[in-house]
Short mmCIF file of N, CA and C in Angstrom, two decimals:
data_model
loop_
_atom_site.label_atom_id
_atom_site.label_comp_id
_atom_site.label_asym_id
_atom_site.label_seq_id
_atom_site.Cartn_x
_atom_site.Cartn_y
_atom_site.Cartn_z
N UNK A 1 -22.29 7.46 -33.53
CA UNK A 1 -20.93 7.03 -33.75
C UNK A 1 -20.04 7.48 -32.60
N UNK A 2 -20.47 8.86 -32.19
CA UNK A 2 -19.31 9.06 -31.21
C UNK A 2 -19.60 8.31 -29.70
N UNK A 3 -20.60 8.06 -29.58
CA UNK A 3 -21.39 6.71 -28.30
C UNK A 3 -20.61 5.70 -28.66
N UNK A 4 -20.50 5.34 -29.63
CA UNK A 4 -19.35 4.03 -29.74
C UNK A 4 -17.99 4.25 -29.45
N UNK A 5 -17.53 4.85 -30.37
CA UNK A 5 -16.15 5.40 -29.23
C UNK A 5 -15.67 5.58 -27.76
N UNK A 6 -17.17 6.72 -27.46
CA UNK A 6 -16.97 6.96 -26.11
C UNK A 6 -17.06 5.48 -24.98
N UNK A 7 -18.04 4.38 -25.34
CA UNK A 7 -18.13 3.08 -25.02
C UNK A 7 -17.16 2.26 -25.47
N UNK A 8 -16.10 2.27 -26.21
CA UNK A 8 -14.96 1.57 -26.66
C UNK A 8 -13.56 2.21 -25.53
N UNK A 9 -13.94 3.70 -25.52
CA UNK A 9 -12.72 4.26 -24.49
C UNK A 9 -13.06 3.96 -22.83
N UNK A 10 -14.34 3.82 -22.77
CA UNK A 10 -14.78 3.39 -20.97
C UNK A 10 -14.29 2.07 -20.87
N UNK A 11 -14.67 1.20 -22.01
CA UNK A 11 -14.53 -0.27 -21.69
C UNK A 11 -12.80 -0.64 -21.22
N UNK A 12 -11.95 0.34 -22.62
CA UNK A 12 -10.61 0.46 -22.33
C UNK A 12 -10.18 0.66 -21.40
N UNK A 13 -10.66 1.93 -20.13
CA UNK A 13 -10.10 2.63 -19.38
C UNK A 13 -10.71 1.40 -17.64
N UNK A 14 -11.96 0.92 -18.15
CA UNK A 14 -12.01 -0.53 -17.16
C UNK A 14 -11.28 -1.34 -16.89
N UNK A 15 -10.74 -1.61 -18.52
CA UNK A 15 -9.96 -3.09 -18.46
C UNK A 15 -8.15 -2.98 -17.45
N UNK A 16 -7.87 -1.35 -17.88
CA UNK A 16 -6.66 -1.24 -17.59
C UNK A 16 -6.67 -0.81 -15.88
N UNK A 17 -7.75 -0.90 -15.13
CA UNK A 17 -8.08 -0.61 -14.03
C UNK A 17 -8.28 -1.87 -13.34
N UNK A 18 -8.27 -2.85 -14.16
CA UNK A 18 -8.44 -4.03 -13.41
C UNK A 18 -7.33 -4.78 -12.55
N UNK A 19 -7.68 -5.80 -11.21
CA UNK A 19 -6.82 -6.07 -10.72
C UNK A 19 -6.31 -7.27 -10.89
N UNK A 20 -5.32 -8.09 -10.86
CA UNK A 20 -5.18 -9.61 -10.84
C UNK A 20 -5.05 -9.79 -9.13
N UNK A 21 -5.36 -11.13 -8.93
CA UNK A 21 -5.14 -11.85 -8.40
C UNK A 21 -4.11 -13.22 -7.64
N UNK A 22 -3.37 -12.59 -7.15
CA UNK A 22 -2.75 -14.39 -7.24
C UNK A 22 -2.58 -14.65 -5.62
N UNK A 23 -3.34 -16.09 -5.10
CA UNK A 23 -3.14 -16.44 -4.09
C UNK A 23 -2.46 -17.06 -3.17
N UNK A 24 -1.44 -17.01 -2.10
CA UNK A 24 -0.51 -18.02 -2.58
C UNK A 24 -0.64 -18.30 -0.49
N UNK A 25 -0.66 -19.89 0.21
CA UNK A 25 -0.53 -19.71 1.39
C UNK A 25 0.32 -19.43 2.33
N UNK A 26 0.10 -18.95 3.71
CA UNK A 26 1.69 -18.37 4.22
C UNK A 26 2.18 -20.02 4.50
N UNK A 27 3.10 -19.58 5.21
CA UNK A 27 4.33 -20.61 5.79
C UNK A 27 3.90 -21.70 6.49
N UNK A 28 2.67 -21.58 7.53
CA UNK A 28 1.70 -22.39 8.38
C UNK A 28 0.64 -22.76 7.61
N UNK A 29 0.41 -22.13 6.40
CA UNK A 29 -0.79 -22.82 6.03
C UNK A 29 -2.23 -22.81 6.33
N UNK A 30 -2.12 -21.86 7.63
CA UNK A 30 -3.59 -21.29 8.19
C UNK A 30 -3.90 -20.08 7.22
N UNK A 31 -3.37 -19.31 7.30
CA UNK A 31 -3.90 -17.98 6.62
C UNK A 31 -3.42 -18.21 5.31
N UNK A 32 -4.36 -17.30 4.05
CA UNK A 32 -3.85 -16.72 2.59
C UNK A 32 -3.45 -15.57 2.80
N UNK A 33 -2.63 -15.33 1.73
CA UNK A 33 -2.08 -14.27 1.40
C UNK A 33 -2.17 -13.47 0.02
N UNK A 34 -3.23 -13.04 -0.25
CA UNK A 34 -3.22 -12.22 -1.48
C UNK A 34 -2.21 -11.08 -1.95
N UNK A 35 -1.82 -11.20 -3.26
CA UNK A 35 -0.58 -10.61 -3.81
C UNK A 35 -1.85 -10.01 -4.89
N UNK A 36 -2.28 -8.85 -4.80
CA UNK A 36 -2.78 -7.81 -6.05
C UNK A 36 -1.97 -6.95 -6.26
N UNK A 37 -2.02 -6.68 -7.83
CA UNK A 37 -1.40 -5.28 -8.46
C UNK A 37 -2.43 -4.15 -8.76
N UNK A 38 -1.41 -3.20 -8.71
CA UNK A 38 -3.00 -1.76 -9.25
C UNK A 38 -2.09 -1.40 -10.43
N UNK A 39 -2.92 -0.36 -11.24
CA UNK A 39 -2.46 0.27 -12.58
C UNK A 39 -1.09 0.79 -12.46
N UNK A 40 0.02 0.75 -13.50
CA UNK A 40 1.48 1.34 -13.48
C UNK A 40 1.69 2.24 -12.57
N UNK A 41 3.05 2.43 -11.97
CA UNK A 41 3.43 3.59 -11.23
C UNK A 41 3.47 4.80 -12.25
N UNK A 42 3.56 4.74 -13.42
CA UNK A 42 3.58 5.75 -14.61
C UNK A 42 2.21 6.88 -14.18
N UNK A 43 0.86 6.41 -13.93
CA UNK A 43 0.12 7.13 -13.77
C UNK A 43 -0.18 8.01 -12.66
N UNK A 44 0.89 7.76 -11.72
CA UNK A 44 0.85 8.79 -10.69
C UNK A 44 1.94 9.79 -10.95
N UNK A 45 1.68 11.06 -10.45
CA UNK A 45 2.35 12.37 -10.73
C UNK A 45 2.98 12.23 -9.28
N UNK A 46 3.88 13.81 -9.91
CA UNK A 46 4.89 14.68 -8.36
C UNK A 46 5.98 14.22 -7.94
N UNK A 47 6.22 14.92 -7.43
CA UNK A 47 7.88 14.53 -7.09
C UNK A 47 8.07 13.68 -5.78
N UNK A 48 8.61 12.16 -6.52
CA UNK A 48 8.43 11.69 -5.32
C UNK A 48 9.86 11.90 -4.12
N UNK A 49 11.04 12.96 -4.40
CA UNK A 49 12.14 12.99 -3.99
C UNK A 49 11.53 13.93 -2.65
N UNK A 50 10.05 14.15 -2.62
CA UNK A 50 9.80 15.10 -1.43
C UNK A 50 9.66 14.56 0.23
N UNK A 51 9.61 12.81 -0.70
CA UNK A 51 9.10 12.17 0.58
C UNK A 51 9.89 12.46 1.89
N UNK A 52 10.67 12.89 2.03
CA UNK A 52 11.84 12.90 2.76
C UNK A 52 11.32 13.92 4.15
N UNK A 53 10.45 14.76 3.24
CA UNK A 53 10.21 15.48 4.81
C UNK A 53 8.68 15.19 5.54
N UNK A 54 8.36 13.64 4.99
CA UNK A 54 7.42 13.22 5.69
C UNK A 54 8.34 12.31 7.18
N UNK A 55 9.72 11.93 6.73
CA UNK A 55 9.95 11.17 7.44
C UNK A 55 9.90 11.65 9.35
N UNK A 56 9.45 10.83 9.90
CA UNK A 56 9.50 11.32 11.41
C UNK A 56 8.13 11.70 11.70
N UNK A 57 7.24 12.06 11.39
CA UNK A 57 6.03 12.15 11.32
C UNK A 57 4.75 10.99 10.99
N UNK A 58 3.90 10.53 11.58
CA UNK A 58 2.94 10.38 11.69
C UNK A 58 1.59 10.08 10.32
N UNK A 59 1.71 9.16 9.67
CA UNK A 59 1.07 8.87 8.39
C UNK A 59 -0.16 9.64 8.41
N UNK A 60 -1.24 9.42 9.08
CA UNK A 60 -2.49 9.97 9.23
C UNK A 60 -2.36 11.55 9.25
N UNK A 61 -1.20 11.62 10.39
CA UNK A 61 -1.22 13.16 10.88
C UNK A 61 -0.48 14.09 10.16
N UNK A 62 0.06 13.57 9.02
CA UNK A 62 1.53 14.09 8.20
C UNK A 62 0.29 14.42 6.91
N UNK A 63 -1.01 13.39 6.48
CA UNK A 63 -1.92 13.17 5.60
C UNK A 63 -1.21 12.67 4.67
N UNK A 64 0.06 11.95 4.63
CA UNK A 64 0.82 11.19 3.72
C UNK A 64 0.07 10.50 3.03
N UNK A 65 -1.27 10.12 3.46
CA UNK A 65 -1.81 9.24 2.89
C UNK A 65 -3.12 10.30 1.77
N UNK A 66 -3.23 11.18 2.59
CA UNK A 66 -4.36 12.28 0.97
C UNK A 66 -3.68 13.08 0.45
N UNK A 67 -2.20 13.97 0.85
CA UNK A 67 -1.68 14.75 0.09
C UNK A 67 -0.07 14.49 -0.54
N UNK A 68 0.70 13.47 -0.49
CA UNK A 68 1.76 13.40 -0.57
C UNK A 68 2.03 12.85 -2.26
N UNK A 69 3.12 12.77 -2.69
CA UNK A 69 3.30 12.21 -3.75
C UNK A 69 2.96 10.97 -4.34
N UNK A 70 2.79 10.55 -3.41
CA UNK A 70 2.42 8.80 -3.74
C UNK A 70 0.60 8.50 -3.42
N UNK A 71 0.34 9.82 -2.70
CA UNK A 71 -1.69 10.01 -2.31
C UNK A 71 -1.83 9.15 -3.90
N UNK A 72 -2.02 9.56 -5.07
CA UNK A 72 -2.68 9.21 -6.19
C UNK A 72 -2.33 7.47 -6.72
N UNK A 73 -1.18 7.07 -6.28
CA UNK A 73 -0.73 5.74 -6.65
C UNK A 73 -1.48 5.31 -5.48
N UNK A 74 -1.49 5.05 -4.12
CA UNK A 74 -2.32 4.49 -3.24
C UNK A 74 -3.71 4.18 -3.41
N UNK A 75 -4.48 5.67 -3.77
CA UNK A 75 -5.64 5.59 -4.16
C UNK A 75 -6.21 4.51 -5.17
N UNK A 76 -5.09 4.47 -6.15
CA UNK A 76 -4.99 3.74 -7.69
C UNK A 76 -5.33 2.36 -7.07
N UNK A 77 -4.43 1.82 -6.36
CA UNK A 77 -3.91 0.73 -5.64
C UNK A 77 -4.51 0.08 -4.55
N UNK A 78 -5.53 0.67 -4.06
CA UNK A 78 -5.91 0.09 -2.93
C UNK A 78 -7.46 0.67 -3.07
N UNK A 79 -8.15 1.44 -3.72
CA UNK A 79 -9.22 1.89 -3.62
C UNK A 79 -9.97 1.73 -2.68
N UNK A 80 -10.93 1.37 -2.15
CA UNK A 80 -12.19 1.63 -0.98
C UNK A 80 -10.95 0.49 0.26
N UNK A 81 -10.23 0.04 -0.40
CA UNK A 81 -8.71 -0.51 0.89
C UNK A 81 -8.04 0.79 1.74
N UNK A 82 -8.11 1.92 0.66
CA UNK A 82 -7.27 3.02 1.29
C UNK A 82 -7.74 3.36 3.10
N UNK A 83 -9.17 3.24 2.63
CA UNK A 83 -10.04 3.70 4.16
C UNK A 83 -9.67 2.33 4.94
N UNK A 84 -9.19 1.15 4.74
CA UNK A 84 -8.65 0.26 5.88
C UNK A 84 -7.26 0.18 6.30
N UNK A 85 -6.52 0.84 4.92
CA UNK A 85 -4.92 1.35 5.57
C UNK A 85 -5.02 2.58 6.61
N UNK A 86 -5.82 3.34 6.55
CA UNK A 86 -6.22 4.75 7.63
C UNK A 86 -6.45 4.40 8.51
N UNK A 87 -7.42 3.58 8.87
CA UNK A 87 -8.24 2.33 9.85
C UNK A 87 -7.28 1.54 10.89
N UNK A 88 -6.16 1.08 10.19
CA UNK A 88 -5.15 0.01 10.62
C UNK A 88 -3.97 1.24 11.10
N UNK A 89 -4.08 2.36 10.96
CA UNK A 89 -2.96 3.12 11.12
C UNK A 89 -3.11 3.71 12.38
N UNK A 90 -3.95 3.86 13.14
CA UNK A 90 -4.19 4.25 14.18
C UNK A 90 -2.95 4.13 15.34
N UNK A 91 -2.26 3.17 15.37
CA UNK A 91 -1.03 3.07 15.98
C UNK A 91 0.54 3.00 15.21
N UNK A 92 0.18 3.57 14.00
CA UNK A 92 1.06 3.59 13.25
C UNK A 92 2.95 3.86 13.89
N UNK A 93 3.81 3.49 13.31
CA UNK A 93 5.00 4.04 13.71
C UNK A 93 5.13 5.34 12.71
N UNK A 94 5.99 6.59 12.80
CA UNK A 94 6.21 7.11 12.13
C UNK A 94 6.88 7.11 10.95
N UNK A 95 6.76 7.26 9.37
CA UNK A 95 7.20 7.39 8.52
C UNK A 95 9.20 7.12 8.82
N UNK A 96 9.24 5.93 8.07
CA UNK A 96 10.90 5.44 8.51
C UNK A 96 11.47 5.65 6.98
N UNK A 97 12.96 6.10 6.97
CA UNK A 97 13.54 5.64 5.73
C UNK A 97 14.95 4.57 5.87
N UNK A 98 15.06 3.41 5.01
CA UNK A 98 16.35 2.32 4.81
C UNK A 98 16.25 2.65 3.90
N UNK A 99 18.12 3.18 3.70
CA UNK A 99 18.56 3.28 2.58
C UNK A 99 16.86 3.90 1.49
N UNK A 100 17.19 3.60 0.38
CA UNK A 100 16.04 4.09 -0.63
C UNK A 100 14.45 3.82 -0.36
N UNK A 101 14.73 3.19 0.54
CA UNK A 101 13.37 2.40 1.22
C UNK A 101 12.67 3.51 2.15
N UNK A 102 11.19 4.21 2.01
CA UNK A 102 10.36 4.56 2.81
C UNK A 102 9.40 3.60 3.79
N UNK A 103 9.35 3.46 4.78
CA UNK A 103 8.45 2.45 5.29
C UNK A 103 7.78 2.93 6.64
N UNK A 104 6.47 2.16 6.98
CA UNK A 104 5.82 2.41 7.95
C UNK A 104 5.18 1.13 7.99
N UNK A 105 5.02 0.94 9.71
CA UNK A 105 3.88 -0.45 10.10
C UNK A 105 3.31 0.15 11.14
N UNK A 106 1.91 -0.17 11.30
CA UNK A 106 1.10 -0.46 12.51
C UNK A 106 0.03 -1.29 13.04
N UNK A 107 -0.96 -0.69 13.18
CA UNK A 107 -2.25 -1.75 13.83
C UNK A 107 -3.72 -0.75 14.03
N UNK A 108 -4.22 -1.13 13.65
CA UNK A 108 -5.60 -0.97 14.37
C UNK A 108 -5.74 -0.80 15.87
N UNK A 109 -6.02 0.01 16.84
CA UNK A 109 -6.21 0.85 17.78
C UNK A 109 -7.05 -0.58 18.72
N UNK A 110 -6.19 -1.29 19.79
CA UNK A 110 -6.44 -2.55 20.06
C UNK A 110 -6.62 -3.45 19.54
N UNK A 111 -6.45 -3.62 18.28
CA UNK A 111 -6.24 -4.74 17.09
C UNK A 111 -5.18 -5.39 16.62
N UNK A 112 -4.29 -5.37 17.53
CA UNK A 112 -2.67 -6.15 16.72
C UNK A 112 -2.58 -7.23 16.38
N UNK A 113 -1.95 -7.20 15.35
CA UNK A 113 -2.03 -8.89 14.74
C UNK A 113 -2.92 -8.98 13.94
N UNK A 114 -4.33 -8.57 13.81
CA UNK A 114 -5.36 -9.58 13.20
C UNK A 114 -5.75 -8.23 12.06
N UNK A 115 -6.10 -6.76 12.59
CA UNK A 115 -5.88 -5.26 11.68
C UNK A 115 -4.40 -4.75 11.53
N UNK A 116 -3.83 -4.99 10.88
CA UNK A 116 -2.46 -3.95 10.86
C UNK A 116 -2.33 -3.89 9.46
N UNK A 117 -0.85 -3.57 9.34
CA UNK A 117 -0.71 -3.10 7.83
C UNK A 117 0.88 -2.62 7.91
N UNK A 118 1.68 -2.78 6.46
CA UNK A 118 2.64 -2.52 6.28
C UNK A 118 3.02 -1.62 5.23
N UNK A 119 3.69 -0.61 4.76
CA UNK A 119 3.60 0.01 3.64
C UNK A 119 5.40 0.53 3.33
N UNK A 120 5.40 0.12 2.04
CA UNK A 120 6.63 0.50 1.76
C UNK A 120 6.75 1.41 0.53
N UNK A 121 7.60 2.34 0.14
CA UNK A 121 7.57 3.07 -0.68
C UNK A 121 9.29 3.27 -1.67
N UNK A 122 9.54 2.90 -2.82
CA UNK A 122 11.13 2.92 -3.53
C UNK A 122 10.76 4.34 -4.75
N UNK A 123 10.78 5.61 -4.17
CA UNK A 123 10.80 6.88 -4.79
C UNK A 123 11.43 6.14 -6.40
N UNK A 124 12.36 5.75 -6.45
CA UNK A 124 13.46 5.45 -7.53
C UNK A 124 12.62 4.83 -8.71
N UNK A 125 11.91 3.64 -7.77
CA UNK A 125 10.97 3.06 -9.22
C UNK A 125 9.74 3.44 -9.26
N UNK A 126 9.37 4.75 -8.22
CA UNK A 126 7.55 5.22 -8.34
C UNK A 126 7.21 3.86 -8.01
N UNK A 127 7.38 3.09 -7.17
CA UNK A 127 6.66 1.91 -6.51
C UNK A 127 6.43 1.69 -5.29
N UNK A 128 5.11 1.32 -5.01
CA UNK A 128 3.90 1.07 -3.76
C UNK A 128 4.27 0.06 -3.57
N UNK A 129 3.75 -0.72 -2.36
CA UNK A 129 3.39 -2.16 -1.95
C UNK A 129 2.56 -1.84 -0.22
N UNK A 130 1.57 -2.18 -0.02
CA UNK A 130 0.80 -2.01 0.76
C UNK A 130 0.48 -3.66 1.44
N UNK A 131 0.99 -4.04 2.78
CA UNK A 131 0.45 -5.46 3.20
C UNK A 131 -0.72 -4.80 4.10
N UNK A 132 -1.65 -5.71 3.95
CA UNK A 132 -3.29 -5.10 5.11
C UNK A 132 -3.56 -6.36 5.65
N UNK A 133 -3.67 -6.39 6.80
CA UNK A 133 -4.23 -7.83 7.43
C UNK A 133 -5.47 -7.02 7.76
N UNK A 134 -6.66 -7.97 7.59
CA UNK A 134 -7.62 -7.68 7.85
C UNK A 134 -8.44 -9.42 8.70
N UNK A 135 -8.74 -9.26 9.72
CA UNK A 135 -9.10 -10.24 10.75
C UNK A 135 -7.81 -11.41 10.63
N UNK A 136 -7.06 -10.81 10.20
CA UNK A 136 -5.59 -11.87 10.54
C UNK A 136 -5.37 -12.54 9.34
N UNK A 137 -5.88 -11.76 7.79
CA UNK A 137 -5.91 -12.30 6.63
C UNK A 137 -4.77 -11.42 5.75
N UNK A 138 -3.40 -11.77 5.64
CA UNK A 138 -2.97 -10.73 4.69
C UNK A 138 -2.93 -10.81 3.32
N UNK A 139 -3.23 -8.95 2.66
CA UNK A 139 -3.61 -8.99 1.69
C UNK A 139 -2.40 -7.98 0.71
N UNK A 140 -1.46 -8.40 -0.02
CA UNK A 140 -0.32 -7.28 -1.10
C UNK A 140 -1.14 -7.02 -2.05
N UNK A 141 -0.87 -5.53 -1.75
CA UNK A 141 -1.19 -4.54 -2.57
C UNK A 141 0.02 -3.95 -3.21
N UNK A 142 0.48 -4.07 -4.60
CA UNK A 142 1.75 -3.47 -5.54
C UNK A 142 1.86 -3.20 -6.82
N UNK A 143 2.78 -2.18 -6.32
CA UNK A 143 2.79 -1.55 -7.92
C UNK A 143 3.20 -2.83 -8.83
N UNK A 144 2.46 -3.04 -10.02
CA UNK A 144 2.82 -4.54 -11.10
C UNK A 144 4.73 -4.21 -11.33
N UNK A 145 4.86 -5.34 -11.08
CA UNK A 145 7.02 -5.40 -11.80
C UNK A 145 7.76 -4.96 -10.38
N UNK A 146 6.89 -4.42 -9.42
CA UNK A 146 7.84 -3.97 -8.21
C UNK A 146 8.43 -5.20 -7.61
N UNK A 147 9.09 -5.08 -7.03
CA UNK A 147 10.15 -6.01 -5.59
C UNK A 147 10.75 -5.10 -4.65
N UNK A 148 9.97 -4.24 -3.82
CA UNK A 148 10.35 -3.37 -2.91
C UNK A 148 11.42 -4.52 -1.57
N UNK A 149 12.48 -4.43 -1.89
CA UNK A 149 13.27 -4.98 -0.25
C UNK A 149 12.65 -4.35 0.70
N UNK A 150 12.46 -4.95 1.41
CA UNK A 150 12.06 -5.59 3.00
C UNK A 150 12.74 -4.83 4.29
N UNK A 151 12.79 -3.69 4.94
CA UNK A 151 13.92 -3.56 5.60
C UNK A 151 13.55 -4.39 6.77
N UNK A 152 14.52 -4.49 7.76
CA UNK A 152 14.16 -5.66 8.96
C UNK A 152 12.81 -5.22 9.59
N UNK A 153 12.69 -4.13 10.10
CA UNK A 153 11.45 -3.95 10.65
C UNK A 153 10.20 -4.18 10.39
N UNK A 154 10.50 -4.11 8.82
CA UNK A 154 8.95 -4.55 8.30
C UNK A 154 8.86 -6.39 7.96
N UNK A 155 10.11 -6.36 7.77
CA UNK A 155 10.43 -8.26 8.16
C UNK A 155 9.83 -9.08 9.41
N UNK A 156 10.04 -8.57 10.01
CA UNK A 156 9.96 -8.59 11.56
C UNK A 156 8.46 -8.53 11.81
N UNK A 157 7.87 -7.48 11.68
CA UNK A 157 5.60 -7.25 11.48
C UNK A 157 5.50 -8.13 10.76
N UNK A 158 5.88 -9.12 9.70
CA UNK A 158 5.44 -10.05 8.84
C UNK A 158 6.01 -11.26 9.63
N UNK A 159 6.40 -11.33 9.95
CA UNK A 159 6.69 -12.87 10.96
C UNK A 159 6.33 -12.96 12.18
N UNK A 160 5.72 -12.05 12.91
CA UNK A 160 5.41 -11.67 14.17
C UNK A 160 3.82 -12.02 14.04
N UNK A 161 3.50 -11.59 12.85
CA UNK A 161 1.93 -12.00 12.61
C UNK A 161 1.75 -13.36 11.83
N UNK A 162 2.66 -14.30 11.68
CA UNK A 162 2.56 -15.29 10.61
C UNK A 162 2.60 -16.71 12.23
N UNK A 163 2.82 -16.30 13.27
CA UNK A 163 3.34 -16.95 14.43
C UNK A 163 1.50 -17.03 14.77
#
C-alpha cells in the first residue's frame, strides 16, 4: 500500500515538472522560436532583494548562475539548458539593472548570433525568462504568468539576431 502512494506522489511530482510547449515563428519566418515554461516561481527560495550586489560583475565569474537567489529557479527552468546558458556566456556583458529589471546578454566565445542568450530577472514577481539561441534557433525559457519588460538592450540582442 505504501508503494502505491509512494508511485501516486512520483507520478504527481512528474506531472508538475513538466514543460509546455508553444511554437510560434519569428518575424522572417526562417527561424522558430520556442516559448517554454518551468515549475512556479513559488518553488524557489532566498532573498531575491540580494541581487543587487551581483550587479557589475560577470555571470559565470559572480557564479550567479550556481549560487545566487534565482541558482534554484534556473536550474528548475532550464535543466541540462543551464550548461548551454554557461556555454553561451562566455562573452557575457556584466550583470545590468533597468529600473526593477535585472538583465544580462552574450554569446558563445566566437559564436555570435547563432550561440548567445539573454536573461532577465523581475526580483518583485520571483520571475525568470531565459532566451538561448542555439545554432541560430531561439528558444524562451519562463517563469509560467511572467511578462518580464524588455529593457532596450536586450531589445536590441533580439533584433540584431532576427536580421
Amino acid at each position: 500500500m505504501r508503494g502505491a502512494y509512494l508511485l501516486i506522489a512520483f507520478s504527481a511530482a512528474l506531472a508538475a515538472c513538466g514543460q509546455s510547449t508553444d511554437q510560434t515563428a519569428s518575424s522572417n519566418g526562417a527561424e522558430q522560436a520556442q516559448n517554454r515554461s518551468a515549475p512556479a516561481a513559488g518553488e524557489s527560495n532566498g532573498d531575491w532583494s540580494s541581487l543587487s550586489e551581483y550587479v557589475g560583475q560577470h555571470p559565470v565569474d559572480s557564479k550567479f548562475y550556481d549560487e545566487s537567489p534565482i541558482a534554484p529557479q534556473l536550474r528548475n527552468l532550464l535543466g541540462d539548458k543551464l550548461n548551454v546558458l554557461m556555454q553561451n556566456s562566455d562573452t557575457a556583458a556584466p550583470l545590468q539593472r533597468d529600473g526593477e529589471v535585472f538583465f544580462t546578454s552574450g554569446n558563445k566565445d566566437n559564436e555570435g548570433g547563432s550561440d548567445a542568450f539573454y536573461l532577465l530577472v523581475d526580483p518583485s514577481a520571483k520571475a525568470v525568462e531565459v532566451g538561448l539561441w542555439e545554432n541560430g534557433e531561439l528558444t524562451v525559457y519562463k517563469t509560467p504568468g511572467s511578462d518580464i519588460p524588455k529593457p532596450q538592450d536586450i531589445q536590441t540582442t533580439i533584433s540584431n539576431t532576427e536580421m
